[in-house]
CSV table of C-alpha atoms in Angstrom, one decimal:
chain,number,residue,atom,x,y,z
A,1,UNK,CA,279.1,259.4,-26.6
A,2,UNK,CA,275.5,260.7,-25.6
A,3,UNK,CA,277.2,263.1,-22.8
A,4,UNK,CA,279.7,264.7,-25.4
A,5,UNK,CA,277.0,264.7,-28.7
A,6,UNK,CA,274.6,267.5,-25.8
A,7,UNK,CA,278.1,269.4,-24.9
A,8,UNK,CA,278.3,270.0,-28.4
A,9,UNK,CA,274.7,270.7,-28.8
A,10,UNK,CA,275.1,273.3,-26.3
A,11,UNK,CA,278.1,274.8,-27.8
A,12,UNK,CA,276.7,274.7,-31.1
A,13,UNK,CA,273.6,276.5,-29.9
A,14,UNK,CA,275.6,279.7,-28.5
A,15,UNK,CA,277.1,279.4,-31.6
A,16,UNK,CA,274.2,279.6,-33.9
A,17,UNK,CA,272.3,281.9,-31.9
A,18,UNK,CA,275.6,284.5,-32.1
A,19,UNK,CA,276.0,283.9,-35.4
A,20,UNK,CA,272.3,283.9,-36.8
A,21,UNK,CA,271.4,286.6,-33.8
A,22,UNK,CA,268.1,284.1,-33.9
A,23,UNK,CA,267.4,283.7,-30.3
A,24,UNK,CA,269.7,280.7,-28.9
A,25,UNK,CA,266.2,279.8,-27.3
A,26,UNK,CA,264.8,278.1,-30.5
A,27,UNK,CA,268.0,276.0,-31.5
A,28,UNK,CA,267.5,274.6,-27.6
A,29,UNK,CA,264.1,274.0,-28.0
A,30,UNK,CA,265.2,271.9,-31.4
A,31,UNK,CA,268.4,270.2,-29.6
A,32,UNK,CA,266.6,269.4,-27.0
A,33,UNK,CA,263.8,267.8,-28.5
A,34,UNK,CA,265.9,265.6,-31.6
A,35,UNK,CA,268.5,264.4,-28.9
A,36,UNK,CA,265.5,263.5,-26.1
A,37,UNK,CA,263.3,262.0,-28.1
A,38,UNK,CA,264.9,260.3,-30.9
A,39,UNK,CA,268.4,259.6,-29.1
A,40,UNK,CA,267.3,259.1,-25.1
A,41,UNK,CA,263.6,257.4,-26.0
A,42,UNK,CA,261.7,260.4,-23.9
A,43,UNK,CA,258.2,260.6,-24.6
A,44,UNK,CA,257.4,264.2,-26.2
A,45,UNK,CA,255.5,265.2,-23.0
A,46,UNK,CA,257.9,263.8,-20.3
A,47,UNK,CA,260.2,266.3,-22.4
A,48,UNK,CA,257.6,269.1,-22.2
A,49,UNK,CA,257.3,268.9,-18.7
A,50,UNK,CA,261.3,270.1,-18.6
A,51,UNK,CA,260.0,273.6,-19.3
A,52,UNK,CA,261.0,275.4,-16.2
A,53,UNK,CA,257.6,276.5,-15.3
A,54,UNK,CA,258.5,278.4,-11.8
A,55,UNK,CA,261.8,280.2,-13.1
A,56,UNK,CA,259.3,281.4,-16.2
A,57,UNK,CA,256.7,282.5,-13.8
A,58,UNK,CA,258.6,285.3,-11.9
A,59,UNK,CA,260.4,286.4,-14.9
A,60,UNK,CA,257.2,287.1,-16.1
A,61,UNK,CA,255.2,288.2,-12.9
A,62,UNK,CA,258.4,290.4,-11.5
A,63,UNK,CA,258.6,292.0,-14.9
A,64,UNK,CA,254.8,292.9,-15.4
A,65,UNK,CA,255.0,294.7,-12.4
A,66,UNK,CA,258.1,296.6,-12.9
A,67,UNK,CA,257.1,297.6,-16.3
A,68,UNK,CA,254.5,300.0,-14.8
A,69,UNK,CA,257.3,302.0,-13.4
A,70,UNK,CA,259.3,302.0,-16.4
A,71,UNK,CA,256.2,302.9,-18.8
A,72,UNK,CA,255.5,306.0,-16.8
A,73,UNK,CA,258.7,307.5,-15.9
A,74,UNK,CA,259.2,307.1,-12.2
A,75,UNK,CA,262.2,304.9,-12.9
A,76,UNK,CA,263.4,307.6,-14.7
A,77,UNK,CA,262.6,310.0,-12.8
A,78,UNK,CA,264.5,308.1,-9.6
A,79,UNK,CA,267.9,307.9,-11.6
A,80,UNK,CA,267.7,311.6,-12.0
A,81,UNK,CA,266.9,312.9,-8.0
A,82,UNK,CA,269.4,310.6,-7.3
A,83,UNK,CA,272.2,312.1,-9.5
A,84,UNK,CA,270.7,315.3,-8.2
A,85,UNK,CA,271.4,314.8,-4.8
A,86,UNK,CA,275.1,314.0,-5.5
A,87,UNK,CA,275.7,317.0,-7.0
A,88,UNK,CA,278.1,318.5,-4.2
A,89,UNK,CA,280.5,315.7,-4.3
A,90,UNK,CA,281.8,315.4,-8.0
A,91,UNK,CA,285.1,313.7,-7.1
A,92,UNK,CA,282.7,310.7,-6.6
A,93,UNK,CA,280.8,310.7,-9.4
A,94,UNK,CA,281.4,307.6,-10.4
A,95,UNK,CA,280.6,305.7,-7.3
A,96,UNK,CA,277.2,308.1,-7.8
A,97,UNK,CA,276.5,306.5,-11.0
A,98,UNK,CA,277.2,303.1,-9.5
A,99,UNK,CA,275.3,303.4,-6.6
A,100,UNK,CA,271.9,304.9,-8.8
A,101,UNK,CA,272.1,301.7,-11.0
A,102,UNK,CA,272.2,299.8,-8.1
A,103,UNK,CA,269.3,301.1,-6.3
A,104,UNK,CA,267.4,301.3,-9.8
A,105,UNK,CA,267.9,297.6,-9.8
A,106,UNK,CA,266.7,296.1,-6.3
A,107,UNK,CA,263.3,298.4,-7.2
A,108,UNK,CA,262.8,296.1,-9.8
A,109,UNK,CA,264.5,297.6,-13.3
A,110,UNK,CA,265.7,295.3,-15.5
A,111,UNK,CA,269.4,295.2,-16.7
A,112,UNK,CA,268.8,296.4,-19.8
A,113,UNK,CA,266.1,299.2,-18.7
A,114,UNK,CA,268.5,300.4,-15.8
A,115,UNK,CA,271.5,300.9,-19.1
A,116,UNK,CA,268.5,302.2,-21.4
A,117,UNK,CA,268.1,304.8,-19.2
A,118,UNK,CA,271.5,306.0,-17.6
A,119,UNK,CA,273.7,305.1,-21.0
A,120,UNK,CA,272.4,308.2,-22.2
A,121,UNK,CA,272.8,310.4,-19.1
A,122,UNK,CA,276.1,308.7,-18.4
A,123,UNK,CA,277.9,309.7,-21.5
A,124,UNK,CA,276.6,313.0,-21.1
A,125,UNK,CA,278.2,313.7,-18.0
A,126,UNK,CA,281.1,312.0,-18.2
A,127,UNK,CA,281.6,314.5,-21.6
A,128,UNK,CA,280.9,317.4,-19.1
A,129,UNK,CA,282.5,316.4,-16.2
A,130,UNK,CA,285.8,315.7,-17.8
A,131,UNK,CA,285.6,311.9,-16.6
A,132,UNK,CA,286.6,309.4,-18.3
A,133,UNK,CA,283.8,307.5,-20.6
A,134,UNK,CA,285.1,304.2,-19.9
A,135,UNK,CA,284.9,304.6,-16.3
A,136,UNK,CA,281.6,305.8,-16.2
A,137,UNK,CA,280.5,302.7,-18.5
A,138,UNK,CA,282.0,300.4,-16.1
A,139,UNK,CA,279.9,302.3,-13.1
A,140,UNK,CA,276.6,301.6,-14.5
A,141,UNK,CA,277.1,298.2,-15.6
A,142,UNK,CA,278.4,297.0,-12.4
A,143,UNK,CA,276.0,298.8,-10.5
A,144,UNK,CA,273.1,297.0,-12.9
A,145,UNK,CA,274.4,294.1,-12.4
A,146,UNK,CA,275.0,294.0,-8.7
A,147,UNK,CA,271.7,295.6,-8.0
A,148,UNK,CA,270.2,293.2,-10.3
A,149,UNK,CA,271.4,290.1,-8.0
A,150,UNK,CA,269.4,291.4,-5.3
A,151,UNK,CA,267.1,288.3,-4.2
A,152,UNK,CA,263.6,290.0,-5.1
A,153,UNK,CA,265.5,291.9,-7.9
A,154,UNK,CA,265.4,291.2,-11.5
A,155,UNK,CA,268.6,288.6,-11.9
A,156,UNK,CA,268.1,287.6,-8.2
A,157,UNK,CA,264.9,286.0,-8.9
A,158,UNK,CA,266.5,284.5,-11.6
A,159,UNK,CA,269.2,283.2,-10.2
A,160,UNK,CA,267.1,281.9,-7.7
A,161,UNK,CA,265.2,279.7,-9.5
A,162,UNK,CA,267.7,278.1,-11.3
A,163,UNK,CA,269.5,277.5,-8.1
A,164,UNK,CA,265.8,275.3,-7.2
A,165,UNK,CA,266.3,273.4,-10.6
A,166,UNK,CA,269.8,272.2,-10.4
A,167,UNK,CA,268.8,270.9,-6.8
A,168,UNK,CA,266.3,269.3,-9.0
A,169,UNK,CA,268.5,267.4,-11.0
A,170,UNK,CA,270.5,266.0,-7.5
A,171,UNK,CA,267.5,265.1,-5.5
A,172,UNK,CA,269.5,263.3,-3.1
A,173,UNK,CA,271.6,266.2,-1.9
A,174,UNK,CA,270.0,268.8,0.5
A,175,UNK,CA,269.2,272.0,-1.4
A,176,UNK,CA,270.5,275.1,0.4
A,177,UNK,CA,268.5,278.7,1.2
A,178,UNK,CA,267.9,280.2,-2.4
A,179,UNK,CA,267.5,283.4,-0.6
A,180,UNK,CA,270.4,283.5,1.7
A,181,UNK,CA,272.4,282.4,-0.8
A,182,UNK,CA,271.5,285.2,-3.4
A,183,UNK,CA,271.8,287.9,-0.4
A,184,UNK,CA,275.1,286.9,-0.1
A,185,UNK,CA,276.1,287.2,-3.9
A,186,UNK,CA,274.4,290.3,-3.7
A,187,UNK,CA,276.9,291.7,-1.1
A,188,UNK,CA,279.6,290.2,-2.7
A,189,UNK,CA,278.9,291.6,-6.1
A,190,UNK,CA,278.4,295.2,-4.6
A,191,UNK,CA,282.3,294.5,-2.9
A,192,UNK,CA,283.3,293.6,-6.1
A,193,UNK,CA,281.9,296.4,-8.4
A,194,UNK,CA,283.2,298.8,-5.8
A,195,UNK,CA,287.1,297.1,-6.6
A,196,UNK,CA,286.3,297.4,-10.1
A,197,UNK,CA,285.3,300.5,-10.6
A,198,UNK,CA,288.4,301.9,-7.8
A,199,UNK,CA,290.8,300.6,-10.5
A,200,UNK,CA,289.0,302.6,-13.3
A,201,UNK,CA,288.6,305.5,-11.3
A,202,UNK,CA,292.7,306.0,-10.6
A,203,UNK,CA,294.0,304.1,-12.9
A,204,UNK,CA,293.3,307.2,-16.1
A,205,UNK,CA,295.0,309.9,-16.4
A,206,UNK,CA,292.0,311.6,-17.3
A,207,UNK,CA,290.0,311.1,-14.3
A,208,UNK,CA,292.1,314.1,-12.2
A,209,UNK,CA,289.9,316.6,-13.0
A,210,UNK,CA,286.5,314.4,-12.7
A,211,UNK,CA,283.6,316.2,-11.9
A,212,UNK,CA,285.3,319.8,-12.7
A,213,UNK,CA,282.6,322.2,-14.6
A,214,UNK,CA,279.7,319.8,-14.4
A,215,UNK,CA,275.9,321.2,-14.0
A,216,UNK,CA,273.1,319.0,-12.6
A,217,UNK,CA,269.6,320.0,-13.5
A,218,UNK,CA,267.4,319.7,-10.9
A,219,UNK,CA,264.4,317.1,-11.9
A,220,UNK,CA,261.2,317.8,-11.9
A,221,UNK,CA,259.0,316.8,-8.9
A,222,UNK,CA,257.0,313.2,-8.6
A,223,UNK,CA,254.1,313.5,-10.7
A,224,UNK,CA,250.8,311.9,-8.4
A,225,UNK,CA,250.8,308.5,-10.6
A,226,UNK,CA,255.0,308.9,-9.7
A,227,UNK,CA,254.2,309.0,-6.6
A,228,UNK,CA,251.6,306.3,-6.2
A,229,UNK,CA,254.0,303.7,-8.1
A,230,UNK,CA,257.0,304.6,-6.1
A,231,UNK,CA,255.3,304.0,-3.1
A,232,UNK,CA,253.8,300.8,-4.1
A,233,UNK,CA,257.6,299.1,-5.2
A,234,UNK,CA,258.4,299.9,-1.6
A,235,UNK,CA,255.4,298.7,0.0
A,236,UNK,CA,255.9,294.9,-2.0
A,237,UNK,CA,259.8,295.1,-1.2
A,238,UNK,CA,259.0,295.4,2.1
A,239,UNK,CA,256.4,292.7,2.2
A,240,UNK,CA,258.6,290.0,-0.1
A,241,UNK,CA,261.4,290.8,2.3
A,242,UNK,CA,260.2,291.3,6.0
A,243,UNK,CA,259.3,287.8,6.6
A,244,UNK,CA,262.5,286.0,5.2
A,245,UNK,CA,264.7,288.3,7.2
A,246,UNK,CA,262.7,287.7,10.3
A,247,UNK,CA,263.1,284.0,10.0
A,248,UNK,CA,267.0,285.1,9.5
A,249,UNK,CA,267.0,286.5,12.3
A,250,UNK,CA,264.5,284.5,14.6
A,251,UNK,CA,264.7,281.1,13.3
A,252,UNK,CA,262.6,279.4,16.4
A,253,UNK,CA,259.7,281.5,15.8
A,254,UNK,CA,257.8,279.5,14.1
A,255,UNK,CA,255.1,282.1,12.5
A,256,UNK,CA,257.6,283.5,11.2
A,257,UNK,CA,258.9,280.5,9.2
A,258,UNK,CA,255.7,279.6,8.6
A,259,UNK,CA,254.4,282.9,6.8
A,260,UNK,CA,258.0,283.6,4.9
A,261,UNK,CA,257.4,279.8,3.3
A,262,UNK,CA,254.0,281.4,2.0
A,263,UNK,CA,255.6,284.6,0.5
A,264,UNK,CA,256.4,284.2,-3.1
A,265,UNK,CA,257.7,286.9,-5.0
A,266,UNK,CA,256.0,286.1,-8.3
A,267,UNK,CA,252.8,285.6,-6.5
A,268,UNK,CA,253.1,289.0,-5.2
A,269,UNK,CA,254.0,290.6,-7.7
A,270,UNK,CA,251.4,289.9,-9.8
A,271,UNK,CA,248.8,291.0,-7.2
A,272,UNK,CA,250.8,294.8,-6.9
A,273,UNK,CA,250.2,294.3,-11.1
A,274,UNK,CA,246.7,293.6,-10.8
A,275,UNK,CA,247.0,296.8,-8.1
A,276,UNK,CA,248.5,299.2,-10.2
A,277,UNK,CA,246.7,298.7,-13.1
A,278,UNK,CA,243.0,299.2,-11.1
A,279,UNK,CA,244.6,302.4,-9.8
A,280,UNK,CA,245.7,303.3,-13.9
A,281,UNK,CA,249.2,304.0,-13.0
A,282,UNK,CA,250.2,302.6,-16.7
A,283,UNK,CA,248.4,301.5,-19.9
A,284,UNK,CA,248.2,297.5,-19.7
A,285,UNK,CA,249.1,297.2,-23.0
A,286,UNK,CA,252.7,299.0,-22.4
A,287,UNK,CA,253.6,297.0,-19.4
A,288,UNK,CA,252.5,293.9,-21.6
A,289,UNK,CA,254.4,294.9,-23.9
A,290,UNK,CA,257.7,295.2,-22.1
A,291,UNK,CA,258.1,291.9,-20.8
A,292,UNK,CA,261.1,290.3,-21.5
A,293,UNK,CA,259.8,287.4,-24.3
A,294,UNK,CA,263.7,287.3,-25.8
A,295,UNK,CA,265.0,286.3,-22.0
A,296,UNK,CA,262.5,284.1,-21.2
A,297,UNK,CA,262.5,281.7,-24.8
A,298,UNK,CA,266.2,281.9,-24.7
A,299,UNK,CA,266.3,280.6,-20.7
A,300,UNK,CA,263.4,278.0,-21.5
A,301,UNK,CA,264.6,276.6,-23.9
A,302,UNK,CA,268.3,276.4,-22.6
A,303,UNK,CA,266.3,275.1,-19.4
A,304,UNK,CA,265.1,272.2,-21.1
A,305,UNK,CA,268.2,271.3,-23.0
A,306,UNK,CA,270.1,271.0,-19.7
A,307,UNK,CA,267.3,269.3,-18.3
A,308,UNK,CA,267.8,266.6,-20.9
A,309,UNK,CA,271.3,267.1,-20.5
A,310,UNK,CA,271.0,266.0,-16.4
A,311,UNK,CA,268.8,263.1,-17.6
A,312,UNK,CA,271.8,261.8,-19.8
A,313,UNK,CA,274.2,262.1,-16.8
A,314,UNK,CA,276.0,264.6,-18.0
A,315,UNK,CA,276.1,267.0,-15.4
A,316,UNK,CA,277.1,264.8,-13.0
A,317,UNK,CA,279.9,263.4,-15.3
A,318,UNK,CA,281.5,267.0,-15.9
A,319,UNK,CA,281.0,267.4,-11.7
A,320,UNK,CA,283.3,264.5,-11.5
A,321,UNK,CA,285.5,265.2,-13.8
A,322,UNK,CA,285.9,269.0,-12.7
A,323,UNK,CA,285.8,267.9,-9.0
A,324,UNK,CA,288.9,265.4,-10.2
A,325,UNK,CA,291.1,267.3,-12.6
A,326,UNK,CA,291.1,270.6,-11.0
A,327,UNK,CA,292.7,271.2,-7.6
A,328,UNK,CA,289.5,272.1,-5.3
A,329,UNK,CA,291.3,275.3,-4.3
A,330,UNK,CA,291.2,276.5,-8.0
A,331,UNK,CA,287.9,275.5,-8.7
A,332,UNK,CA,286.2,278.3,-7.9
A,333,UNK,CA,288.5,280.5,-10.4
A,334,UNK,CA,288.3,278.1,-13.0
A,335,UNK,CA,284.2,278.2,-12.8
A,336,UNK,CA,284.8,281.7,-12.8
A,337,UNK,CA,286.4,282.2,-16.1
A,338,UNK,CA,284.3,279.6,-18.0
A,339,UNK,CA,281.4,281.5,-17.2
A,340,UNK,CA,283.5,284.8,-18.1
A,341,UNK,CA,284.5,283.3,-21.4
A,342,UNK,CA,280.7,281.9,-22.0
A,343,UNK,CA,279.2,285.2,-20.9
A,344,UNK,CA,281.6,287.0,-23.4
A,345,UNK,CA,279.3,285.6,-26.6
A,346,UNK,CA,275.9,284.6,-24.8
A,347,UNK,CA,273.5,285.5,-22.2
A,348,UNK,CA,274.2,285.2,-18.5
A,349,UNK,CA,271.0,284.1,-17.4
A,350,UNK,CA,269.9,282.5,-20.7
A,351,UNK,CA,273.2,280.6,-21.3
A,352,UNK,CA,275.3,280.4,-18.7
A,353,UNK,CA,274.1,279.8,-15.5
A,354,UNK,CA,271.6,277.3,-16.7
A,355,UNK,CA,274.1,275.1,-18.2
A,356,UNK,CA,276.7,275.9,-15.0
A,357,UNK,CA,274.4,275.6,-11.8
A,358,UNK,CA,273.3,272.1,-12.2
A,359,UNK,CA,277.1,271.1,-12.4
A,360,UNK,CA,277.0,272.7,-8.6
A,361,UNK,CA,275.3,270.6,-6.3
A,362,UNK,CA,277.2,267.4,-7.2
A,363,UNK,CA,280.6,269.6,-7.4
A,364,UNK,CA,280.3,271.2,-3.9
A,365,UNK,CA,279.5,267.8,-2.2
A,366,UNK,CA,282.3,266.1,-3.7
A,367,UNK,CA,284.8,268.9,-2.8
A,368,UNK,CA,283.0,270.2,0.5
A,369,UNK,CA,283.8,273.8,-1.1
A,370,UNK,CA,280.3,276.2,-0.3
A,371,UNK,CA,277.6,275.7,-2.9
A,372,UNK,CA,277.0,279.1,-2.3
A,373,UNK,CA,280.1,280.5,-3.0
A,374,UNK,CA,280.5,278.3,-6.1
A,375,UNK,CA,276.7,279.9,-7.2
A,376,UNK,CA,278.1,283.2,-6.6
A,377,UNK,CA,281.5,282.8,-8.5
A,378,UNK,CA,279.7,281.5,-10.8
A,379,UNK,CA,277.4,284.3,-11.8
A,380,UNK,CA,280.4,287.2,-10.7
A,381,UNK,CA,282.6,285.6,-13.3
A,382,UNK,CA,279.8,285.4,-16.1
A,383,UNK,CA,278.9,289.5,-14.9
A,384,UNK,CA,282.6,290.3,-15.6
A,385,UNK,CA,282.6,289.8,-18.8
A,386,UNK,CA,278.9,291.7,-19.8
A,387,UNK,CA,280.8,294.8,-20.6
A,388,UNK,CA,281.7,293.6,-23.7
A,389,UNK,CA,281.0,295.0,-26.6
A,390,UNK,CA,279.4,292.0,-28.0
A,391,UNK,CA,276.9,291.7,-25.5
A,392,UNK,CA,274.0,293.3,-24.9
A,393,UNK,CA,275.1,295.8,-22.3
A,394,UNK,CA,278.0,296.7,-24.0
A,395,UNK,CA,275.7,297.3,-27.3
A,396,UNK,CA,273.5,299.5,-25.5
A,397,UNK,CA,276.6,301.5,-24.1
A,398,UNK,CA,277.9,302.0,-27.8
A,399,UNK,CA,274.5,302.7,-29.4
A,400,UNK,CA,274.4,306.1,-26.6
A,401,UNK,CA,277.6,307.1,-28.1
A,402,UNK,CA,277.2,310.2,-30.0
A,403,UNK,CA,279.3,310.0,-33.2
A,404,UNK,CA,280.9,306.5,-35.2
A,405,UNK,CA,284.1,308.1,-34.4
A,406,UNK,CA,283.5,307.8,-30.6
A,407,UNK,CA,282.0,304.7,-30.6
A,408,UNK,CA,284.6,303.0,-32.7
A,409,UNK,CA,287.1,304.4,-29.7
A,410,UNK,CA,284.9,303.0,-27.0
A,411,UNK,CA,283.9,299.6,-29.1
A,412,UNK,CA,288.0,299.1,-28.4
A,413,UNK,CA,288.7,299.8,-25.3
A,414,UNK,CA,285.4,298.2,-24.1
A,415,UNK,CA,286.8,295.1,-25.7
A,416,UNK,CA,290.7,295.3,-24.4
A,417,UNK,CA,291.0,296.8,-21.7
A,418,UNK,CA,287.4,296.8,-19.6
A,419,UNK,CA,286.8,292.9,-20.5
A,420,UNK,CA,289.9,292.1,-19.5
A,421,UNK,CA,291.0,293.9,-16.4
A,422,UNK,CA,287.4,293.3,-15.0
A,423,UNK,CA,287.5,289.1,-16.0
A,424,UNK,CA,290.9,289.2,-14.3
A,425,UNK,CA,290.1,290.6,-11.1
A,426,UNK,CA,287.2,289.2,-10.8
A,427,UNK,CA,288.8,285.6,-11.2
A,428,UNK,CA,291.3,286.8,-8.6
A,429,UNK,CA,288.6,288.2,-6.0
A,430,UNK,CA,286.6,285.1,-6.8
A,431,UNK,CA,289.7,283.2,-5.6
A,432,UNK,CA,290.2,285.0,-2.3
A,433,UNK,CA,286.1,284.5,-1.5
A,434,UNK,CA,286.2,280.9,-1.8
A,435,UNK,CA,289.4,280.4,0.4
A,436,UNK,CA,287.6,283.2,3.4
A,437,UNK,CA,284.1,281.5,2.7
């Protein structure tokens, strides 16, 4: 009874915070706390203690230091050398597009700042290059999202701490490499971006004559403060990275291990902040400004529902029943879809993958299937489906359109035919991962 009364609780909070648009945050926080502590008996600070303090933490730290970039243009300012430099191959504009959200995202941008940005410019050129709007939609928001699931990226960091929590909620199972695990969803979700978009990119009529009569402007030159951020984003990517891939790579030399176990990436990123802010490269108040609050209410407080949720049992009851009712072969597609059809109303990190992940763990040791493969169908199913035009990517997409009449055409064929074709084949390349992997 207590198990199904906090599935509807979660349920009912996706619903209220679609209907209401009232952050789905808030009717967590209010779940989490009448069901705890009047229901279950928790104490109100044994409940408080569920706030997922590290995930919280590099949201926050990752974000602060990203905003500098976006608060003085050099984000932009990359997105528009890069298109630049592509100019001489318009037959592949759209893997152009694609592969400047992607690299926008592993520097650092957020989802939402990387589709700010090239929306805008997308549209534009898709109107000038005779390519097909649809396709060029699908182009940034796979590449945002792919790029995003970088480990040190936005979502990667992310992803990675919630992977930590639902290991949390199993303490007697062996937790695997967070970052391993989100290189290899990273690699998998540039593959499958790259299928996706190959179906758009043929599949239109009005794709033939892509890239026909279009004109890049060539951007202005990095301004000094440009210069000075891009060159500090490089300098922490390579000091967040160097160390882990060296233990990768030399896993018996023991500094090595030692120093990559001391490397945080919300540690250091807060001290190239602290940096960039004594060298003026943004106003603090901007970058302060720019932090995610919505994302990180609405993944606290989903964090501490499911935390109550794993204290019930809960999680471990729907791992059983899952890992008993569905053929193991399939389960991978079937997680896949739920977090499409989840993702399809509510947040990916906010909603989804903290009320999927913790059902991992339990679920890969009872089926032997690859708790990293199941983390990374997982997230590539819930991605699928962010195109729509209920989301927030699709929104931003629509709100670049230039007329109601265009957007009204987009708002439909965002709905059925890019949701679709993309939830359906990533289901299917989900499939095919889990029976190679």
């Amino acid at each position: 009874m207590l198990s199904l009364v906090i599935v509807l609780a979660i349920a009912l909070a996706v619903y209220l915070g679609y209907k209401t648009n009232i952050n789905t945050g808030f009717f967590c926080f209010v779940f989490a706390y009448l069901i705890g502590c009047f229901w279950m008996g928790l104490k109100p600070k044994d409940l408080i203690a569920f706030w997922p303090t590290s995930t919280m933490f590099v949201i926050l730290a990752v974000s602060l230091f990203y905003n500098v970039a976006a608060a003085n243009g050099t984000l932009e300012k990359i997105s528009r050398s890069l298109l630049y430099a592509c100019r001489n191959f318009p037959g592949i504009l759209p893997y152009a597009l694609f592969a400047v959200a992607v690299i926008l995202s592993v520097m650092g941008a957020a989802y939402f700042t990387v589709l700010a940005f090239l929306a805008p410019i997308t549209l534009m050129i898709c109107e000038e290059a005779n390519m097909d709007k649809l396709t060029g939609a699908i182009a940034i928001n796979c590449g945002a999202l792919a790029g995003g699931d970088f480990p040190t990226a936005a979502l990667g960091v992310i992803f990675r701490g919630l992977m930590g929590t639902a290991y949390q909620g199993a303490p007697d199972l062996t937790p695997i490499d967070d970052f391993t695990a989100t290189l290899t969803m990273f690699g998998l979700a540039i593959i499958s971006s790259l299928i996706i978009i190959t179906f758009f990119r043929f599949a239109f009529k009005s794709n033939r004559n892509i890239g026909k009569g279009v004109a890049f402007e060539k951007p202005e030159a990095y301004n000094k403060v440009q210069r000075k951020t891009l060159a500090l984003i490089l300098i922490m990517m390579a000091v967040v990275l160097v160390f882990p891939i060296l233990k990768l790579l030399a896993p018996s030399v023991k500094i090595f291990s030692v120093i990559a176990g001391k490397i945080d990436v919300g540690l250091v990123a807060i001290i190239f902040a602290v940096i960039a802010l004594l060298m003026k490269l943004a106003p603090q108040k901007e970058i302060i400004a720019k932090i995610p609050w919505n994302t990180i209410l609405m993944i606290a407080g989903a964090g501490m529902l499911i935390a109550v949720a794993v204290k019930a049992g809960t999680i471990t009851m729907l791992s059983n029943w899952i890992g008993s009712n569905v053929p193991t072969w399939l389960i991978p597609m079937a997680l896949s879809i739920v977090a499409a059809i989840m993702s399809f109303f509510s947040s990916t990190t906010g909603v989804v993958c903290p009320a999927l992940f913790p059902l991992i763990p339990a679920l890969a040791a009872a089926t032997s299937l690859n708790p990293a493969v199941l983390f990374t169908c997982t997230v590539l199913g819930a991605q699928s489906s962010a195109i729509s035009p209920f989301s927030s990517g699709g929104s931003l997409i629509l709100g670049s359109c230039g007329n109601e009449e265009e957007r009204n055409a987009l708002f439909n064929r965002l709905l059925f035919v890019a949701v679709p074709v993309s939830v359906g084949l990533s289901a299917v390349y989900n499939l095919i991962v889990s029976l190679v992997m």
